[in-house]
Amino acid sequence: MILALDLPDRESALEMLGKLRGSLEWVKIGLQMYLRYGRDFVNEVAAMGFKIFLDLKLHDIPNTVGSAVKSLEGLPISMLTIHTCGGREMMGYAVKAARETNPELLVLGVTVLTSFNEEGLAETGVALPPAKQVELLAKLAVDSGLKGLVCSPLEIEPLRKILPADIALVTPGIRPAGSSADEQKRIMTPKMAAEAGSSYIVVGRPILKAADPAQAARDIMGELQNA
Ligand code: C5P
């Protein structure tokens, strides 16, 4: 389980992580926190003993993305996201840069953002339905050397059918039974996602907004262990 650390500022984030020490291993830091607090914040969270998923969703020309990944050298991160629609060469540069600077880093590909529907995708010139575009980009990502993807829980089953078994699938859009869906629409419970073949689930508000976040985290871990 990976906590999506979507909180407004450094102080509330560190307070939350203090409560979750011992109940949680992984933390996802996104653009909001990274652009405000930068490398120092990543180092601070890592020093508390958490593994870091840096969710920057890089997308640019191959040389720039490769150089950007190299710029992360020395940062204690274990996962990093890039956009697969940047294409084969861009993904290849990212993988090569990661291999050279942080061999343990799992570079994850984002396929079609779940905020897109068919109409929105068509407006950008993509004629395929979103599910087909996800499959196309997922295969291209694996072909380009990526070992993991971020996907919606509903995409796990179709992707598991077409991808090698060692590809990690990281899935947000998770809601424990009985908790609020917030604005998420295509959700699964932790148990359902694990049973469908998710490698890591990403959970934000069900933990962040819980009266007892550490207990909420332990409950979800328990559910995963029973899957
Ligand atoms: O609070 P919640 O559990 O909905 O948070 C989910 C996290 O996963 C957020 O950081 C959100 O940006 C991210 N995410 C998502 N759906 C995607 C990709 C990322 O919810 N398709």
PDB file of N, CA, C and O in Angstrom, residues 42-112:
ATOM      1  N   VAL A  42      11.608  15.567   0.150  1.00  0.00           N
ATOM      2  CA  VAL A  42      11.761  14.138  -0.177  1.00  0.00           C
ATOM      3  C   VAL A  42      12.770  13.502   0.787  1.00  0.00           C
ATOM      4  O   VAL A  42      12.538  12.425   1.341  1.00  0.00           O
ATOM      5  N   ASN A  43      13.882  14.193   1.004  1.00  0.00           N
ATOM      6  CA  ASN A  43      14.900  13.667   1.927  1.00  0.00           C
ATOM      7  C   ASN A  43      14.361  13.536   3.344  1.00  0.00           C
ATOM      8  O   ASN A  43      14.658  12.574   4.053  1.00  0.00           O
ATOM      9  N   GLU A  44      13.545  14.515   3.733  1.00  0.00           N
ATOM     10  CA  GLU A  44      12.976  14.518   5.084  1.00  0.00           C
ATOM     11  C   GLU A  44      12.052  13.305   5.291  1.00  0.00           C
ATOM     12  O   GLU A  44      12.109  12.628   6.314  1.00  0.00           O
ATOM     13  N   VAL A  45      11.207  13.052   4.292  1.00  0.00           N
ATOM     14  CA  VAL A  45      10.265  11.925   4.398  1.00  0.00           C
ATOM     15  C   VAL A  45      11.040  10.603   4.368  1.00  0.00           C
ATOM     16  O   VAL A  45      10.753   9.679   5.133  1.00  0.00           O
ATOM     17  N   ALA A  46      12.050  10.528   3.520  1.00  0.00           N
ATOM     18  CA  ALA A  46      12.864   9.297   3.460  1.00  0.00           C
ATOM     19  C   ALA A  46      13.589   9.074   4.779  1.00  0.00           C
ATOM     20  O   ALA A  46      13.697   7.932   5.252  1.00  0.00           O
ATOM     21  N   ALA A  47      14.046  10.166   5.403  1.00  0.00           N
ATOM     22  CA  ALA A  47      14.771  10.042   6.681  1.00  0.00           C
ATOM     23  C   ALA A  47      13.848   9.528   7.793  1.00  0.00           C
ATOM     24  O   ALA A  47      14.315   8.989   8.802  1.00  0.00           O
ATOM     25  N   MET A  48      12.528   9.681   7.606  1.00  0.00           N
ATOM     26  CA  MET A  48      11.586   9.129   8.592  1.00  0.00           C
ATOM     27  C   MET A  48      11.413   7.627   8.391  1.00  0.00           C
ATOM     28  O   MET A  48      10.695   6.968   9.145  1.00  0.00           O
ATOM     29  N   GLY A  49      12.024   7.087   7.347  1.00  0.00           N
ATOM     30  CA  GLY A  49      11.992   5.640   7.138  1.00  0.00           C
ATOM     31  C   GLY A  49      11.028   5.179   6.055  1.00  0.00           C
ATOM     32  O   GLY A  49      10.856   3.970   5.869  1.00  0.00           O
ATOM     33  N   PHE A  50      10.428   6.130   5.335  1.00  0.00           N
ATOM     34  CA  PHE A  50       9.473   5.734   4.291  1.00  0.00           C
ATOM     35  C   PHE A  50      10.167   5.578   2.941  1.00  0.00           C
ATOM     36  O   PHE A  50      11.135   6.277   2.652  1.00  0.00           O
ATOM     37  N   LYS A  51       9.634   4.654   2.122  1.00  0.00           N
ATOM     38  CA  LYS A  51      10.060   4.554   0.724  1.00  0.00           C
ATOM     39  C   LYS A  51       9.254   5.558  -0.085  1.00  0.00           C
ATOM     40  O   LYS A  51       8.065   5.763   0.187  1.00  0.00           O
ATOM     41  N   ILE A  52       9.882   6.135  -1.092  1.00  0.00           N
ATOM     42  CA  ILE A  52       9.243   7.239  -1.805  1.00  0.00           C
ATOM     43  C   ILE A  52       8.898   6.893  -3.257  1.00  0.00           C
ATOM     44  O   ILE A  52       9.747   6.424  -4.017  1.00  0.00           O
ATOM     45  N   PHE A  53       7.663   7.192  -3.591  1.00  0.00           N
ATOM     46  CA  PHE A  53       7.162   7.165  -4.974  1.00  0.00           C
ATOM     47  C   PHE A  53       7.013   8.629  -5.372  1.00  0.00           C
ATOM     48  O   PHE A  53       6.159   9.329  -4.841  1.00  0.00           O
ATOM     49  N   LEU A  54       7.888   9.101  -6.288  1.00  0.00           N
ATOM     50  CA  LEU A  54       7.829  10.494  -6.718  1.00  0.00           C
ATOM     51  C   LEU A  54       6.994  10.571  -8.000  1.00  0.00           C
ATOM     52  O   LEU A  54       7.395  10.082  -9.053  1.00  0.00           O
ATOM     53  N   ASP A  55       5.819  11.177  -7.876  1.00  0.00           N
ATOM     54  CA  ASP A  55       4.827  11.171  -8.953  1.00  0.00           C
ATOM     55  C   ASP A  55       4.926  12.468  -9.753  1.00  0.00           C
ATOM     56  O   ASP A  55       4.114  13.370  -9.571  1.00  0.00           O
ATOM     57  N   LEU A  56       5.923  12.553 -10.617  1.00  0.00           N
ATOM     58  CA  LEU A  56       6.138  13.791 -11.379  1.00  0.00           C
ATOM     59  C   LEU A  56       5.554  13.723 -12.787  1.00  0.00           C
ATOM     60  O   LEU A  56       5.506  14.744 -13.478  1.00  0.00           O
ATOM     61  N   LYS A  57       5.159  12.561 -13.248  1.00  0.00           N
ATOM     62  CA  LYS A  57       4.566  12.378 -14.591  1.00  0.00           C
ATOM     63  C   LYS A  57       5.327  13.166 -15.652  1.00  0.00           C
ATOM     64  O   LYS A  57       4.764  14.023 -16.349  1.00  0.00           O
ATOM     65  N   LEU A  58       6.606  12.826 -15.824  1.00  0.00           N
ATOM     66  CA  LEU A  58       7.448  13.560 -16.772  1.00  0.00           C
ATOM     67  C   LEU A  58       7.011  13.304 -18.214  1.00  0.00           C
ATOM     68  O   LEU A  58       6.660  12.189 -18.579  1.00  0.00           O
ATOM     69  N   HIS A  59       7.062  14.343 -19.034  1.00  0.00           N
ATOM     70  CA  HIS A  59       6.675  14.247 -20.447  1.00  0.00           C
ATOM     71  C   HIS A  59       7.332  15.400 -21.198  1.00  0.00           C
ATOM     72  O   HIS A  59       6.931  16.551 -21.036  1.00  0.00           O
ATOM     73  N   ASP A  60       8.341  15.078 -22.021  1.00  0.00           N
ATOM     74  CA  ASP A  60       9.036  16.112 -22.799  1.00  0.00           C
ATOM     75  C   ASP A  60       9.817  15.398 -23.887  1.00  0.00           C
ATOM     76  O   ASP A  60       9.634  14.187 -24.078  1.00  0.00           O
ATOM     77  N   ILE A  61      10.707  16.082 -24.584  1.00  0.00           N
ATOM     78  CA  ILE A  61      11.506  15.396 -25.598  1.00  0.00           C
ATOM     79  C   ILE A  61      12.446  14.414 -24.877  1.00  0.00           C
ATOM     80  O   ILE A  61      12.763  14.591 -23.691  1.00  0.00           O
ATOM     81  N   PRO A  62      12.870  13.359 -25.572  1.00  0.00           N
ATOM     82  CA  PRO A  62      13.649  12.307 -24.908  1.00  0.00           C
ATOM     83  C   PRO A  62      14.853  12.833 -24.137  1.00  0.00           C
ATOM     84  O   PRO A  62      15.075  12.453 -22.978  1.00  0.00           O
ATOM     85  N   ASN A  63      15.621  13.739 -24.756  1.00  0.00           N
ATOM     86  CA  ASN A  63      16.827  14.218 -24.090  1.00  0.00           C
ATOM     87  C   ASN A  63      16.499  14.948 -22.792  1.00  0.00           C
ATOM     88  O   ASN A  63      17.183  14.788 -21.780  1.00  0.00           O
ATOM     89  N   THR A  64      15.428  15.724 -22.808  1.00  0.00           N
ATOM     90  CA  THR A  64      15.057  16.493 -21.610  1.00  0.00           C
ATOM     91  C   THR A  64      14.572  15.564 -20.499  1.00  0.00           C
ATOM     92  O   THR A  64      14.918  15.754 -19.327  1.00  0.00           O
ATOM     93  N   VAL A  65      13.785  14.568 -20.868  1.00  0.00           N
ATOM     94  CA  VAL A  65      13.303  13.639 -19.834  1.00  0.00           C
ATOM     95  C   VAL A  65      14.471  12.815 -19.271  1.00  0.00           C
ATOM     96  O   VAL A  65      14.590  12.639 -18.057  1.00  0.00           O
ATOM     97  N   GLY A  66      15.362  12.360 -20.155  1.00  0.00           N
ATOM     98  CA  GLY A  66      16.535  11.628 -19.674  1.00  0.00           C
ATOM     99  C   GLY A  66      17.354  12.490 -18.719  1.00  0.00           C
ATOM    100  O   GLY A  66      17.746  12.047 -17.633  1.00  0.00           O
ATOM    101  N   SER A  67      17.571  13.747 -19.097  1.00  0.00           N
ATOM    102  CA  SER A  67      18.353  14.654 -18.239  1.00  0.00           C
ATOM    103  C   SER A  67      17.625  14.930 -16.935  1.00  0.00           C
ATOM    104  O   SER A  67      18.247  15.055 -15.876  1.00  0.00           O
ATOM    105  N   ALA A  68      16.301  15.027 -16.997  1.00  0.00           N
ATOM    106  CA  ALA A  68      15.520  15.276 -15.778  1.00  0.00           C
ATOM    107  C   ALA A  68      15.659  14.098 -14.808  1.00  0.00           C
ATOM    108  O   ALA A  68      15.825  14.291 -13.603  1.00  0.00           O
ATOM    109  N   VAL A  69      15.608  12.890 -15.357  1.00  0.00           N
ATOM    110  CA  VAL A  69      15.771  11.715 -14.487  1.00  0.00           C
ATOM    111  C   VAL A  69      17.173  11.727 -13.872  1.00  0.00           C
ATOM    112  O   VAL A  69      17.342  11.445 -12.681  1.00  0.00           O
ATOM    113  N   LYS A  70      18.162  12.111 -14.682  1.00  0.00           N
ATOM    114  CA  LYS A  70      19.538  12.191 -14.128  1.00  0.00           C
ATOM    115  C   LYS A  70      19.626  13.245 -13.030  1.00  0.00           C
ATOM    116  O   LYS A  70      20.389  13.099 -12.081  1.00  0.00           O
ATOM    117  N   SER A  71      18.837  14.314 -13.161  1.00  0.00           N
ATOM    118  CA  SER A  71      18.854  15.369 -12.136  1.00  0.00           C
ATOM    119  C   SER A  71      18.330  14.876 -10.793  1.00  0.00           C
ATOM    120  O   SER A  71      18.546  15.516  -9.769  1.00  0.00           O
ATOM    121  N   LEU A  72      17.635  13.752 -10.815  1.00  0.00           N
ATOM    122  CA  LEU A  72      17.121  13.198  -9.554  1.00  0.00           C
ATOM    123  C   LEU A  72      18.165  12.317  -8.867  1.00  0.00           C
ATOM    124  O   LEU A  72      17.907  11.753  -7.805  1.00  0.00           O
ATOM    125  N   GLU A  73      19.360  12.214  -9.482  1.00  0.00           N
ATOM    126  CA  GLU A  73      20.419  11.374  -8.899  1.00  0.00           C
ATOM    127  C   GLU A  73      20.679  11.777  -7.443  1.00  0.00           C
ATOM    128  O   GLU A  73      20.721  12.960  -7.113  1.00  0.00           O
ATOM    129  N   GLY A  74      20.823  10.795  -6.605  1.00  0.00           N
ATOM    130  CA  GLY A  74      21.119  11.069  -5.198  1.00  0.00           C
ATOM    131  C   GLY A  74      19.866  11.201  -4.347  1.00  0.00           C
ATOM    132  O   GLY A  74      19.936  11.185  -3.118  1.00  0.00           O
ATOM    133  N   LEU A  75      18.717  11.345  -4.986  1.00  0.00           N
ATOM    134  CA  LEU A  75      17.463  11.467  -4.231  1.00  0.00           C
ATOM    135  C   LEU A  75      16.975  10.053  -3.850  1.00  0.00           C
ATOM    136  O   LEU A  75      16.969   9.166  -4.702  1.00  0.00           O
ATOM    137  N   PRO A  76      16.575   9.849  -2.601  1.00  0.00           N
ATOM    138  CA  PRO A  76      16.187   8.501  -2.171  1.00  0.00           C
ATOM    139  C   PRO A  76      14.781   8.132  -2.630  1.00  0.00           C
ATOM    140  O   PRO A  76      13.862   8.031  -1.826  1.00  0.00           O
ATOM    141  N   ILE A  77      14.621   7.942  -3.940  1.00  0.00           N
ATOM    142  CA  ILE A  77      13.291   7.572  -4.466  1.00  0.00           C
ATOM    143  C   ILE A  77      13.328   6.163  -5.042  1.00  0.00           C
ATOM    144  O   ILE A  77      14.338   5.726  -5.582  1.00  0.00           O
ATOM    145  N   SER A  78      12.214   5.451  -4.916  1.00  0.00           N
ATOM    146  CA  SER A  78      12.128   4.069  -5.388  1.00  0.00           C
ATOM    147  C   SER A  78      11.198   3.905  -6.576  1.00  0.00           C
ATOM    148  O   SER A  78      11.253   2.898  -7.274  1.00  0.00           O
ATOM    149  N   MET A  79      10.275   4.869  -6.775  1.00  0.00           N
ATOM    150  CA  MET A  79       9.393   4.851  -7.946  1.00  0.00           C
ATOM    151  C   MET A  79       9.291   6.272  -8.485  1.00  0.00           C
ATOM    152  O   MET A  79       9.330   7.238  -7.718  1.00  0.00           O
ATOM    153  N   LEU A  80       9.139   6.352  -9.819  1.00  0.00           N
ATOM    154  CA  LEU A  80       9.006   7.646 -10.497  1.00  0.00           C
ATOM    155  C   LEU A  80       8.066   7.454 -11.679  1.00  0.00           C
ATOM    156  O   LEU A  80       8.153   6.439 -12.368  1.00  0.00           O
ATOM    157  N   THR A  81       7.174   8.427 -11.936  1.00  0.00           N
ATOM    158  CA  THR A  81       6.265   8.287 -13.090  1.00  0.00           C
ATOM    159  C   THR A  81       6.692   9.145 -14.275  1.00  0.00           C
ATOM    160  O   THR A  81       7.193  10.262 -14.114  1.00  0.00           O
ATOM    161  N   ILE A  82       6.448   8.581 -15.476  1.00  0.00           N
ATOM    162  CA  ILE A  82       6.593   9.327 -16.722  1.00  0.00           C
ATOM    163  C   ILE A  82       5.325   9.055 -17.556  1.00  0.00           C
ATOM    164  O   ILE A  82       4.636   8.061 -17.316  1.00  0.00           O
ATOM    165  N   HIS A  83       5.055   9.913 -18.532  1.00  0.00           N
ATOM    166  CA  HIS A  83       3.890   9.697 -19.412  1.00  0.00           C
ATOM    167  C   HIS A  83       4.292   8.792 -20.570  1.00  0.00           C
ATOM    168  O   HIS A  83       5.237   9.120 -21.305  1.00  0.00           O
ATOM    169  N   THR A  84       3.559   7.713 -20.783  1.00  0.00           N
ATOM    170  CA  THR A  84       3.897   6.815 -21.890  1.00  0.00           C
ATOM    171  C   THR A  84       3.618   7.461 -23.249  1.00  0.00           C
ATOM    172  O   THR A  84       4.230   7.082 -24.245  1.00  0.00           O
ATOM    173  N   CYS A  85       2.707   8.457 -23.295  1.00  0.00           N
ATOM    174  CA  CYS A  85       2.421   9.085 -24.597  1.00  0.00           C
ATOM    175  C   CYS A  85       3.591   9.943 -25.063  1.00  0.00           C
ATOM    176  O   CYS A  85       3.559  10.479 -26.169  1.00  0.00           O
ATOM    177  N   GLY A  86       4.649  10.051 -24.253  1.00  0.00           N
ATOM    178  CA  GLY A  86       5.888  10.684 -24.720  1.00  0.00           C
ATOM    179  C   GLY A  86       6.593   9.837 -25.766  1.00  0.00           C
ATOM    180  O   GLY A  86       7.510  10.307 -26.438  1.00  0.00           O
ATOM    181  N   GLY A  87       6.197   8.566 -25.865  1.00  0.00           N
ATOM    182  CA  GLY A  87       6.709   7.722 -26.941  1.00  0.00           C
ATOM    183  C   GLY A  87       7.881   6.837 -26.560  1.00  0.00           C
ATOM    184  O   GLY A  87       8.460   6.949 -25.480  1.00  0.00           O
ATOM    185  N   ARG A  88       8.186   5.916 -27.483  1.00  0.00           N
ATOM    186  CA  ARG A  88       9.212   4.888 -27.253  1.00  0.00           C
ATOM    187  C   ARG A  88      10.574   5.486 -26.892  1.00  0.00           C
ATOM    188  O   ARG A  88      11.219   5.066 -25.932  1.00  0.00           O
ATOM    189  N   GLU A  89      10.999   6.463 -27.680  1.00  0.00           N
ATOM    190  CA  GLU A  89      12.349   6.986 -27.468  1.00  0.00           C
ATOM    191  C   GLU A  89      12.447   7.703 -26.115  1.00  0.00           C
ATOM    192  O   GLU A  89      13.416   7.541 -25.372  1.00  0.00           O
ATOM    193  N   MET A  90      11.410   8.476 -25.787  1.00  0.00           N
ATOM    194  CA  MET A  90      11.409   9.182 -24.502  1.00  0.00           C
ATOM    195  C   MET A  90      11.459   8.197 -23.330  1.00  0.00           C
ATOM    196  O   MET A  90      12.230   8.371 -22.384  1.00  0.00           O
ATOM    197  N   MET A  91      10.658   7.134 -23.419  1.00  0.00           N
ATOM    198  CA  MET A  91      10.667   6.147 -22.327  1.00  0.00           C
ATOM    199  C   MET A  91      12.023   5.459 -22.237  1.00  0.00           C
ATOM    200  O   MET A  91      12.547   5.222 -21.150  1.00  0.00           O
ATOM    201  N   GLY A  92      12.611   5.171 -23.402  1.00  0.00           N
ATOM    202  CA  GLY A  92      13.936   4.542 -23.422  1.00  0.00           C
ATOM    203  C   GLY A  92      14.990   5.412 -22.747  1.00  0.00           C
ATOM    204  O   GLY A  92      15.808   4.929 -21.974  1.00  0.00           O
ATOM    205  N   TYR A  93      14.951   6.713 -23.018  1.00  0.00           N
ATOM    206  CA  TYR A  93      15.915   7.634 -22.389  1.00  0.00           C
ATOM    207  C   TYR A  93      15.721   7.658 -20.870  1.00  0.00           C
ATOM    208  O   TYR A  93      16.671   7.720 -20.107  1.00  0.00           O
ATOM    209  N   ALA A  94      14.455   7.615 -20.449  1.00  0.00           N
ATOM    210  CA  ALA A  94      14.175   7.658 -19.000  1.00  0.00           C
ATOM    211  C   ALA A  94      14.715   6.389 -18.321  1.00  0.00           C
ATOM    212  O   ALA A  94      15.350   6.456 -17.261  1.00  0.00           O
ATOM    213  N   VAL A  95      14.468   5.245 -18.954  1.00  0.00           N
ATOM    214  CA  VAL A  95      14.923   3.973 -18.381  1.00  0.00           C
ATOM    215  C   VAL A  95      16.454   3.948 -18.303  1.00  0.00           C
ATOM    216  O   VAL A  95      17.040   3.544 -17.297  1.00  0.00           O
ATOM    217  N   LYS A  96      17.096   4.406 -19.378  1.00  0.00           N
ATOM    218  CA  LYS A  96      18.573   4.396 -19.428  1.00  0.00           C
ATOM    219  C   LYS A  96      19.139   5.321 -18.341  1.00  0.00           C
ATOM    220  O   LYS A  96      20.063   4.950 -17.612  1.00  0.00           O
ATOM    221  N   ALA A  97      18.541   6.507 -18.205  1.00  0.00           N
ATOM    222  CA  ALA A  97      19.028   7.457 -17.197  1.00  0.00           C
ATOM    223  C   ALA A  97      18.842   6.887 -15.797  1.00  0.00           C
ATOM    224  O   ALA A  97      19.707   7.039 -14.926  1.00  0.00           O
ATOM    225  N   ALA A  98      17.723   6.205 -15.580  1.00  0.00           N
ATOM    226  CA  ALA A  98      17.477   5.621 -14.254  1.00  0.00           C
ATOM    227  C   ALA A  98      18.503   4.520 -13.982  1.00  0.00           C
ATOM    228  O   ALA A  98      19.061   4.437 -12.880  1.00  0.00           O
ATOM    229  N   ARG A  99      18.761   3.701 -14.986  1.00  0.00           N
ATOM    230  CA  ARG A  99      19.722   2.604 -14.813  1.00  0.00           C
ATOM    231  C   ARG A  99      21.098   3.151 -14.426  1.00  0.00           C
ATOM    232  O   ARG A  99      21.796   2.597 -13.604  1.00  0.00           O
ATOM    233  N   GLU A 100      21.456   4.288 -15.033  1.00  0.00           N
ATOM    234  CA  GLU A 100      22.792   4.857 -14.793  1.00  0.00           C
ATOM    235  C   GLU A 100      22.909   5.559 -13.456  1.00  0.00           C
ATOM    236  O   GLU A 100      23.987   5.637 -12.877  1.00  0.00           O
ATOM    237  N   THR A 101      21.788   6.113 -12.963  1.00  0.00           N
ATOM    238  CA  THR A 101      21.894   6.965 -11.774  1.00  0.00           C
ATOM    239  C   THR A 101      21.243   6.364 -10.530  1.00  0.00           C
ATOM    240  O   THR A 101      21.592   6.731  -9.413  1.00  0.00           O
ATOM    241  N   ASN A 102      20.279   5.456 -10.716  1.00  0.00           N
ATOM    242  CA  ASN A 102      19.563   4.873  -9.576  1.00  0.00           C
ATOM    243  C   ASN A 102      18.988   3.523 -10.029  1.00  0.00           C
ATOM    244  O   ASN A 102      17.799   3.417 -10.334  1.00  0.00           O
ATOM    245  N   PRO A 103      19.856   2.502 -10.108  1.00  0.00           N
ATOM    246  CA  PRO A 103      19.453   1.219 -10.711  1.00  0.00           C
ATOM    247  C   PRO A 103      18.243   0.569 -10.041  1.00  0.00           C
ATOM    248  O   PRO A 103      17.553  -0.216 -10.669  1.00  0.00           O
ATOM    249  N   GLU A 104      17.985   0.920  -8.789  1.00  0.00           N
ATOM    250  CA  GLU A 104      16.845   0.313  -8.089  1.00  0.00           C
ATOM    251  C   GLU A 104      15.522   1.006  -8.415  1.00  0.00           C
ATOM    252  O   GLU A 104      14.454   0.524  -8.033  1.00  0.00           O
ATOM    253  N   LEU A 105      15.604   2.140  -9.100  1.00  0.00           N
ATOM    254  CA  LEU A 105      14.398   2.946  -9.348  1.00  0.00           C
ATOM    255  C   LEU A 105      13.452   2.238 -10.306  1.00  0.00           C
ATOM    256  O   LEU A 105      13.850   1.820 -11.392  1.00  0.00           O
ATOM    257  N   LEU A 106      12.179   2.123  -9.909  1.00  0.00           N
ATOM    258  CA  LEU A 106      11.145   1.562 -10.776  1.00  0.00           C
ATOM    259  C   LEU A 106      10.480   2.734 -11.512  1.00  0.00           C
ATOM    260  O   LEU A 106       9.815   3.559 -10.890  1.00  0.00           O
ATOM    261  N   VAL A 107      10.717   2.798 -12.827  1.00  0.00           N
ATOM    262  CA  VAL A 107      10.094   3.856 -13.625  1.00  0.00           C
ATOM    263  C   VAL A 107       8.725   3.357 -14.079  1.00  0.00           C
ATOM    264  O   VAL A 107       8.615   2.339 -14.750  1.00  0.00           O
ATOM    265  N   LEU A 108       7.692   4.087 -13.684  1.00  0.00           N
ATOM    266  CA  LEU A 108       6.313   3.676 -13.967  1.00  0.00           C
ATOM    267  C   LEU A 108       5.733   4.531 -15.085  1.00  0.00           C
ATOM    268  O   LEU A 108       5.911   5.757 -15.088  1.00  0.00           O
ATOM    269  N   GLY A 109       5.010   3.907 -15.989  1.00  0.00           N
ATOM    270  CA  GLY A 109       4.369   4.644 -17.068  1.00  0.00           C
ATOM    271  C   GLY A 109       2.916   4.957 -16.753  1.00  0.00           C
ATOM    272  O   GLY A 109       2.179   4.097 -16.273  1.00  0.00           O
ATOM    273  N   VAL A 110       2.531   6.198 -17.024  1.00  0.00           N
ATOM    274  CA  VAL A 110       1.120   6.581 -16.937  1.00  0.00           C
ATOM    275  C   VAL A 110       0.565   6.471 -18.356  1.00  0.00           C
ATOM    276  O   VAL A 110       1.166   6.990 -19.295  1.00  0.00           O
ATOM    277  N   THR A 111      -0.555   5.791 -18.533  1.00  0.00           N
ATOM    278  CA  THR A 111      -1.121   5.652 -19.884  1.00  0.00           C
ATOM    279  C   THR A 111      -2.123   6.786 -20.137  1.00  0.00           C
ATOM    280  O   THR A 111      -1.725   7.934 -20.268  1.00  0.00           O
ATOM    281  N   VAL A 112      -3.401   6.487 -20.165  1.00  0.00           N
ATOM    282  CA  VAL A 112      -4.411   7.534 -20.374  1.00  0.00           C
ATOM    283  C   VAL A 112      -4.891   7.986 -19.000  1.00  0.00           C
ATOM    284  O   VAL A 112      -5.349   7.164 -18.201  1.00  0.00           O
TER     285      VAL A 112
END
